[in-house]
Coordinates of C-alpha atoms in Angstrom, one line a residue:
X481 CA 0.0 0.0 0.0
X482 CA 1.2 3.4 -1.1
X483 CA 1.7 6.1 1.5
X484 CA -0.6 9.0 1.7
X485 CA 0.4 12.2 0.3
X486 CA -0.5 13.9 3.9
X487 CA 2.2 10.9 5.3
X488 CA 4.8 11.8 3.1
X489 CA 4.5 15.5 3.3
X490 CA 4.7 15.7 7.3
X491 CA 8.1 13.1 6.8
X492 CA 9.6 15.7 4.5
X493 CA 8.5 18.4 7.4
X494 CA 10.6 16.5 10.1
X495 CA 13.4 15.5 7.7
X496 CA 13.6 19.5 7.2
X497 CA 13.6 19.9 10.5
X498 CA 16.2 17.9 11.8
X499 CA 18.3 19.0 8.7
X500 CA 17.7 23.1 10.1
X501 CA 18.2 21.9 13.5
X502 CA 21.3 20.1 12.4
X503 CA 22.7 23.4 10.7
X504 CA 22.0 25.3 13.8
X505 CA 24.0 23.2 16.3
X506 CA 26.8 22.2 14.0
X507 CA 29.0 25.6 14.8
X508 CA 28.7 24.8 18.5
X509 CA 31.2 23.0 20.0
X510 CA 29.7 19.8 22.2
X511 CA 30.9 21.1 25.9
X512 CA 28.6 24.0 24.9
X513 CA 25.5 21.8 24.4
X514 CA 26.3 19.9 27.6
X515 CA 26.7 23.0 29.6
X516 CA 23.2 24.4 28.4
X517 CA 21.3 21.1 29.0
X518 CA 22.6 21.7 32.4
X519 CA 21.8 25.1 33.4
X520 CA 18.1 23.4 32.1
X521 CA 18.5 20.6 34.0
X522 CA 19.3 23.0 36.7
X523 CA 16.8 25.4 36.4
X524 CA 13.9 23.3 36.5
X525 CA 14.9 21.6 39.7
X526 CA 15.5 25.0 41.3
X527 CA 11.6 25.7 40.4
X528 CA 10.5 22.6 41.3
X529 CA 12.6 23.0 45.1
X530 CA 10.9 23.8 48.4
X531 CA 12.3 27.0 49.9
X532 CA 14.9 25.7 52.8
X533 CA 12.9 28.2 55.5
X534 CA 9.5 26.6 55.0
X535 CA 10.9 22.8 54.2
X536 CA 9.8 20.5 56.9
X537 CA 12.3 16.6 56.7
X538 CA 9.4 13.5 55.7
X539 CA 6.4 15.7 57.3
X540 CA 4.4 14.6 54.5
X541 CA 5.6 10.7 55.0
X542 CA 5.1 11.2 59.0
X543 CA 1.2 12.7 58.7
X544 CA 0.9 9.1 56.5
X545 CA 2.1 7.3 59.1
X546 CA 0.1 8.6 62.0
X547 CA -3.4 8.5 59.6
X548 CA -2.5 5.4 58.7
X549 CA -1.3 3.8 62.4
X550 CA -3.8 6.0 64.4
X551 CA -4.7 3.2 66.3
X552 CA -2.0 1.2 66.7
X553 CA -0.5 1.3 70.3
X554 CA 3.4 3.0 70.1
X555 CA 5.6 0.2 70.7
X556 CA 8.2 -0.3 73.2
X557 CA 11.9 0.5 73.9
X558 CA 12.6 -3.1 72.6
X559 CA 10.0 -3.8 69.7
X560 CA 11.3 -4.7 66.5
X561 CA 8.2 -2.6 65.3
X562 CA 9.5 1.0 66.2
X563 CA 10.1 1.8 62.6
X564 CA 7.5 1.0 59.4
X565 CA 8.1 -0.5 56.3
X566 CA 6.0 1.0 53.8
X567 CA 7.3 -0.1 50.4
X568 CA 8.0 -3.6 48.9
X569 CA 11.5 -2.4 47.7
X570 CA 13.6 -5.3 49.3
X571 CA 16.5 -4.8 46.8
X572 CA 17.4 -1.6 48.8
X573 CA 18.2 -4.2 52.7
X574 CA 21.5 -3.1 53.5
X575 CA 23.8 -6.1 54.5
X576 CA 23.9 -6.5 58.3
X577 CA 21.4 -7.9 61.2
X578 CA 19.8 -4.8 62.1
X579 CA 16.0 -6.0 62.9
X580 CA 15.0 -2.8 61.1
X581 CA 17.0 -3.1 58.1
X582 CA 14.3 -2.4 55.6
X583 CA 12.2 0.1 57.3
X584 CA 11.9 3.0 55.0
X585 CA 10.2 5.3 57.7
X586 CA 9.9 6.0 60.7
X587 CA 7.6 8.2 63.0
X588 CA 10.4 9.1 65.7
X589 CA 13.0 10.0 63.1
X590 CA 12.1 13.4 63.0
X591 CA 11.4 13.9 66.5
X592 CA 15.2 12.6 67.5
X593 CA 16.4 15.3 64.6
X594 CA 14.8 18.3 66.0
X595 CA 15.3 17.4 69.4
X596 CA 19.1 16.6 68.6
X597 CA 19.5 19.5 66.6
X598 CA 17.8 21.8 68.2
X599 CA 17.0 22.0 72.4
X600 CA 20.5 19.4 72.8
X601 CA 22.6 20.8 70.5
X602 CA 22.3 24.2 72.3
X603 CA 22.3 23.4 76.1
X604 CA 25.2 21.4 75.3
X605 CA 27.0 24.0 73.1
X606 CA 25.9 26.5 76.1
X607 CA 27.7 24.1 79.2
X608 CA 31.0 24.0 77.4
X609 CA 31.5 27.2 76.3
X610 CA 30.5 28.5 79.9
X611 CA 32.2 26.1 81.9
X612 CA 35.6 27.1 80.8
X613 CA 34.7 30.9 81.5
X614 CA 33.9 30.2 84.7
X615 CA 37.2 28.4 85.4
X616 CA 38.9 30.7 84.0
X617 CA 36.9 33.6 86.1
X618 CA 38.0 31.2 88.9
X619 CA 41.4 31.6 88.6
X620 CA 41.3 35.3 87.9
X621 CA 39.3 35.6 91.1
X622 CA 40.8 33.2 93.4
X623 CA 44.2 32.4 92.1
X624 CA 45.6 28.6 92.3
X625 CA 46.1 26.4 95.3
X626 CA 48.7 27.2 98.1
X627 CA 52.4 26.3 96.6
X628 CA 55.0 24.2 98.6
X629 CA 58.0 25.6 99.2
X630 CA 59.5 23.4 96.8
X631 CA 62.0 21.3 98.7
X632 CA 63.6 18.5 99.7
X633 CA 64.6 15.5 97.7
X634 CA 62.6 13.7 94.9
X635 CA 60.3 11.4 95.6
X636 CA 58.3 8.9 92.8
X637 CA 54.6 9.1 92.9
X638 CA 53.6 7.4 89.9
X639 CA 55.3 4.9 88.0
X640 CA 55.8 5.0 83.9
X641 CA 52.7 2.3 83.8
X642 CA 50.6 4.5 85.2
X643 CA 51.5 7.7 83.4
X644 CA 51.0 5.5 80.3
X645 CA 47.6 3.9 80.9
X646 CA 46.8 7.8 82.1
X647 CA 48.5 9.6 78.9
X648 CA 47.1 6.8 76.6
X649 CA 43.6 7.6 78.4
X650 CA 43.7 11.0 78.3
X651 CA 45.2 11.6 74.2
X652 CA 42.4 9.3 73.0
X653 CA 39.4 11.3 75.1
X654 CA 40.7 14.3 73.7
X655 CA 40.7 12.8 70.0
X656 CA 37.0 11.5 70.9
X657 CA 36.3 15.2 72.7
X658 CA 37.5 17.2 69.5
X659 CA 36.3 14.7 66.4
X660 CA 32.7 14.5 68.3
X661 CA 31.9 18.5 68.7
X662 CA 32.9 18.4 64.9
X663 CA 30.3 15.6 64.1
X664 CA 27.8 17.7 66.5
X665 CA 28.7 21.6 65.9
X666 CA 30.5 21.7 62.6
X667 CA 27.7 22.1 60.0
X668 CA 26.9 25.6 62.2
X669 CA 30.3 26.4 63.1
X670 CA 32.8 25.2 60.4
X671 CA 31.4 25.0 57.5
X672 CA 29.9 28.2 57.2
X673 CA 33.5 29.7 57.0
X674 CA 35.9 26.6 55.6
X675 CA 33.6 25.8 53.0
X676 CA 31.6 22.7 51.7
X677 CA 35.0 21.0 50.5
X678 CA 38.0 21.3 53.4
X679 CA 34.7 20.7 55.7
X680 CA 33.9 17.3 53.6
X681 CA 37.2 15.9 54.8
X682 CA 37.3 17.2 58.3
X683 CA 33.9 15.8 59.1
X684 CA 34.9 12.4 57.4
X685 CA 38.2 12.2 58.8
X686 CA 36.4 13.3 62.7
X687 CA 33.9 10.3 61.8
X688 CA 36.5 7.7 61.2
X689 CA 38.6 9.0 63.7
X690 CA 35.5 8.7 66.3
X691 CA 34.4 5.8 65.9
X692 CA 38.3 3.8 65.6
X693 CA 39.0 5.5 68.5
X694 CA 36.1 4.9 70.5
X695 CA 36.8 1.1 71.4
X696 CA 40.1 2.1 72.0
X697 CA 39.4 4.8 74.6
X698 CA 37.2 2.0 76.4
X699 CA 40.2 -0.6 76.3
X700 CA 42.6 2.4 78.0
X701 CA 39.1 3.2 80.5
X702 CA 39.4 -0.3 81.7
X703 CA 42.9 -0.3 82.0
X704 CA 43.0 3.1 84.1
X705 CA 40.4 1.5 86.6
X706 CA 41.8 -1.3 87.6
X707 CA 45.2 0.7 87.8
X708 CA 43.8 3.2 89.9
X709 CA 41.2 1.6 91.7
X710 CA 42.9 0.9 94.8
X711 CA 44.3 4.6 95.5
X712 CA 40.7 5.7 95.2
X713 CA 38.5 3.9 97.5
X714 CA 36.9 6.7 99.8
X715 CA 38.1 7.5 103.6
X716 CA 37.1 9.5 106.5
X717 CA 39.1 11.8 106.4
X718 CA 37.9 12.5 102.5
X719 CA 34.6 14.5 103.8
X720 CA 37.1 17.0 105.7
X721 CA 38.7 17.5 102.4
X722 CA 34.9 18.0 100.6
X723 CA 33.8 20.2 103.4
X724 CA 36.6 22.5 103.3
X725 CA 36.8 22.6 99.4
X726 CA 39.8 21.1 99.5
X727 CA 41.2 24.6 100.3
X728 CA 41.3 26.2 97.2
X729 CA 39.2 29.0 98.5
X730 CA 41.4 30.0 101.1
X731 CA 44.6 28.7 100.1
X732 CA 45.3 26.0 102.6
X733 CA 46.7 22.6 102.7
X734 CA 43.9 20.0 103.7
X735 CA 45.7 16.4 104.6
X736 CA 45.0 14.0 101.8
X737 CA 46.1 10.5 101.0
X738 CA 47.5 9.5 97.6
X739 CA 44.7 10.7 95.8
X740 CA 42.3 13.2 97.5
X741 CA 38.6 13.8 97.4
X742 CA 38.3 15.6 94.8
X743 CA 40.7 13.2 92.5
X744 CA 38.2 10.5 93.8
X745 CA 35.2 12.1 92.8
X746 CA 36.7 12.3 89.2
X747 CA 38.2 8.6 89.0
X748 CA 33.9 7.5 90.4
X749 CA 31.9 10.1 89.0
X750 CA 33.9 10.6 85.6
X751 CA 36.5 7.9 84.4
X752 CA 33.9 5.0 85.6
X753 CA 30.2 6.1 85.7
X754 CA 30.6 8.7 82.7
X755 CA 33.0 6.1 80.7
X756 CA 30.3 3.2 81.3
X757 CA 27.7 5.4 80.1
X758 CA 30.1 6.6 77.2
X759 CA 31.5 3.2 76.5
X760 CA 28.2 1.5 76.2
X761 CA 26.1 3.9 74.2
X762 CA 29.0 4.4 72.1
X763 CA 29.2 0.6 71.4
X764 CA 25.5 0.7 70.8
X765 CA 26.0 3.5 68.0
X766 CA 29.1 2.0 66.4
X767 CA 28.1 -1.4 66.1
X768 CA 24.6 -1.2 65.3
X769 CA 24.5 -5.1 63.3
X770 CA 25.7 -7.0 66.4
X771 CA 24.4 -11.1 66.3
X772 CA 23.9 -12.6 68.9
X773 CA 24.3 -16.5 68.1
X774 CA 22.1 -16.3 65.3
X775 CA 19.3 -14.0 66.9
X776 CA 19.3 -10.8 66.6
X777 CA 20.3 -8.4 70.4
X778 CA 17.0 -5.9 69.0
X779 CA 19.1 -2.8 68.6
X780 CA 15.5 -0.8 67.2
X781 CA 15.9 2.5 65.6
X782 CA 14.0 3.6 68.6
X783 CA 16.6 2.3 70.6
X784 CA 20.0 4.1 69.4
X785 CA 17.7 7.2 69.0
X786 CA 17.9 6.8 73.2
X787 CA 21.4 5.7 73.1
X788 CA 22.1 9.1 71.3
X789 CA 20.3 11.5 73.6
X790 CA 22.7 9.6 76.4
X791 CA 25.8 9.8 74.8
X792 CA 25.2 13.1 74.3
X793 CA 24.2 14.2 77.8
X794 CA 27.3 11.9 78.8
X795 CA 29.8 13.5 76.4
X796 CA 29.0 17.1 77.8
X797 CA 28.9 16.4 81.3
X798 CA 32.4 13.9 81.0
X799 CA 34.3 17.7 78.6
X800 CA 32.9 19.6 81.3
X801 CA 34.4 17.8 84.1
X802 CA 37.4 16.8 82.1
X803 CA 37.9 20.7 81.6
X804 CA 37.7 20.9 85.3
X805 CA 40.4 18.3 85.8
X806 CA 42.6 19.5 83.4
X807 CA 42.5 23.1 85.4
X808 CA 43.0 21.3 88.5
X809 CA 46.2 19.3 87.2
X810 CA 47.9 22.4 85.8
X811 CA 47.5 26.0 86.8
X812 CA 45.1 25.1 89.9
X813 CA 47.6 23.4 91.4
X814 CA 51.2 23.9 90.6
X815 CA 53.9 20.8 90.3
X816 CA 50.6 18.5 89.9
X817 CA 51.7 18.3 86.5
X818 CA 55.5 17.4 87.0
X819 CA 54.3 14.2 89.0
X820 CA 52.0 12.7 86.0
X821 CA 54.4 13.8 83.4
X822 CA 58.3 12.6 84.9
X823 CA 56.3 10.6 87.4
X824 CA 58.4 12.5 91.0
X825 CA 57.3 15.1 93.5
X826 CA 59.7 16.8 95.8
X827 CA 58.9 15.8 99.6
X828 CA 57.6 19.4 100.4
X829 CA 55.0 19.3 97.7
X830 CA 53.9 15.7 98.5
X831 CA 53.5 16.5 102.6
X832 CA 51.8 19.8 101.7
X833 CA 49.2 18.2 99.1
X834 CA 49.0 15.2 100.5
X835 CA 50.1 14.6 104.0
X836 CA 48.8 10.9 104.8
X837 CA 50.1 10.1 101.9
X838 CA 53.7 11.0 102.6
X839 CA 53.6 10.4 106.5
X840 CA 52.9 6.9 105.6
X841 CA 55.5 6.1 103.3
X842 CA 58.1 7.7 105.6
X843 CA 56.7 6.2 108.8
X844 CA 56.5 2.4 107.0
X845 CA 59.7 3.2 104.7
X846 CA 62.4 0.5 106.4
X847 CA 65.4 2.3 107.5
X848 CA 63.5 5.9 107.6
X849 CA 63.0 7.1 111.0
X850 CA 59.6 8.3 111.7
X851 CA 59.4 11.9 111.7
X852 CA 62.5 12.3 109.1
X853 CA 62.5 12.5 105.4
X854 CA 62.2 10.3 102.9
X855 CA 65.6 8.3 101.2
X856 CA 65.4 8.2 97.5
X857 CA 63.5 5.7 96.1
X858 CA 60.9 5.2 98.3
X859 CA 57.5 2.9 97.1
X860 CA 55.0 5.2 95.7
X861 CA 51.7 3.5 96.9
X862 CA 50.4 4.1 100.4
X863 CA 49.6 0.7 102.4
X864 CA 45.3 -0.3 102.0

């Protein structure tokens, strides 16, 4: 059968067409074209954006989640069924044993990001940057803690295992401190002003850092406990030193043993209840796919949501002591520093700091008359 003449007249249309279009683009070289199909591309997505002031993250999937769930009871801390899965898509499961692995939504997410974000973000941000103003205001006002007069021979007080479980401790909670308030603070605070580039690899490289780290800092936690932990069990003569402020106000010596109150409230309140807290929320977070012998342990959405909120709380509270300690160690009290870093005191600054300390090794030294100072070499840890 024979094409129309109406057929063949629109074909000789197109074919002059293509042949005008061809003509047209034939001067223009192809990185041209590709940059104008872009700024198209571009354009139309810009039109079709919400404005960033009025967006609101999944409200539209959240409002389908409540109609659709409006009477099913919330589940619990340790239901499998915290999150939804809306969508037969299973060719998206991530490998792993999370028990939510292929929910696509939901309904807490956005209540954890605002909260986060928002109310946490700044009371934290708040409590350390006025905690070390107030320190600092401290010194200014009261000045640091009574000095020895420096003499008499050199005594050890700590030996080089426990300046390096103490070092090793301290170097990675600073590497956690610093690569954490990057993960939290940096989209506000560094990137506005290092730009979306350098701040790519600062927040990956504070990530990985964070979370290789992290078991590391618990391994050193452990080890500075059970290095420490018989130095630090409480006596009665502690509450003299906690009543009195351990002096600091009015610049006297109140008698201490090896470690005084203060030291022990850090080593209970901070190195063990704020590193268990840290240690096992941070465990939760970074290894969200543990299996346990073939079942799954539950770790819900809903559940490291919670471990978050903690870890936060815990981080701020643990930099806001640590800041504390630090002051304490250095400037608040002079030559406290000298003892952790060469690991010796001289015999005025150890009976002025900490008196029961030293009258015991003298007195129970073998050869040292009670009453006299210490020979060289004398043990370091005071009889339990």
């Amino acid at each position: 059968m024979m094409p129309s003449h109406h057929f063949r007249q629109r074909l000789w249309l197109q074919r002059q067409h293509m042949q005008q279009m061809q003509h047209t683009l034939a001067p223009m070289p192809l990185l041209s074209i590709l940059l104008m199909l872009l700024a198209l591309a571009l354009g139309s997505i810009a039109q079709a954006a919400v404005p960033h002031e009025s967006a609101k993250p999944a409200y539209a999937e959240e409002q389908t989640i409540l109609q659709s769930e409006k009477d099913v009871p919330e589940p619990g801390f340790g239901s499998a069924k915290s999150g939804r899965n809306h969508f037969d898509r299973h060719f998206i499961i991530p490998p792993g044993y999370m028990p939510e692995q292929d929910v696509i939504l939901q309904r807490g997410g956005n209540t954890w990001r605002h909260l986060r974000n928002g109310p946490m973000a700044a009371i934290a941000g708040t409590i350390l940057l006025v905690v070390p103003l107030l320190i600092f205001g401290f010194y200014r006002a009261v000045g640091p803690a009574a000095e020895s007069r420096g003499g008499g021979r050199e005594i050890q007080r700590f030996t080089s295992w426990d300046r390096t479980v103490h070092w090793a401790t301290a170097i990675t909670f600073i590497i956690l401190g610093v690569s954490g308030l990057i993960v939290m603070f940096g989209k506000k605070v560094i990137l506005p002003w290092l730009g979306h580039s350098a701040y790519y690899w600062v927040a990956l490289i504070s990530k990985y850092l964070h979370n290789f780290v992290g078991p590391l800092f618990i391994v050193c936690s452990l080890l500075m406990f059970f290095t420490f932990l018989s130095r630090n069990v409480f006596r009665r003569w502690d509450w003299q030193w906690i009543k009195r402020g351990g002096g600091l106000i009015r610049h006297e010596h109140i008698p201490a043993g090896f470690f005084n109150a203060g030291e022990k409230i850090w080593f209970w309140g901070g190195v063990t209840l704020l590193g268990l807290l840290m240690s096992i929320t941070g465990l939760m977070l970074n290894f969200p796919y543990f299996k346990n012998i073939g079942e799954n342990i539950g770790l819900t959405r809903y559940l490291l949501q919670v471990a978050d909120y903690l870890h936060i709380i815990g981080a701020t509270l643990y930099i806001a002591a640590a800041m504390g300690h630090i002051y304490i160690g250095t400037w608040g009290t002079p030559g406290a520093y000298h003892a952790m870093r060469h690991g010796t005191v001289n015999e005025e600054w150890a009976q002025a700091h900490h008196e029961l300390w030293y009258n015991e090794l003298r007195d129970g030294h073998a050869g040292a008359p009670p009453h006299q100072p210490l020979p060289p070499g004398a043990p370091t840890h005071p009889r339990i």
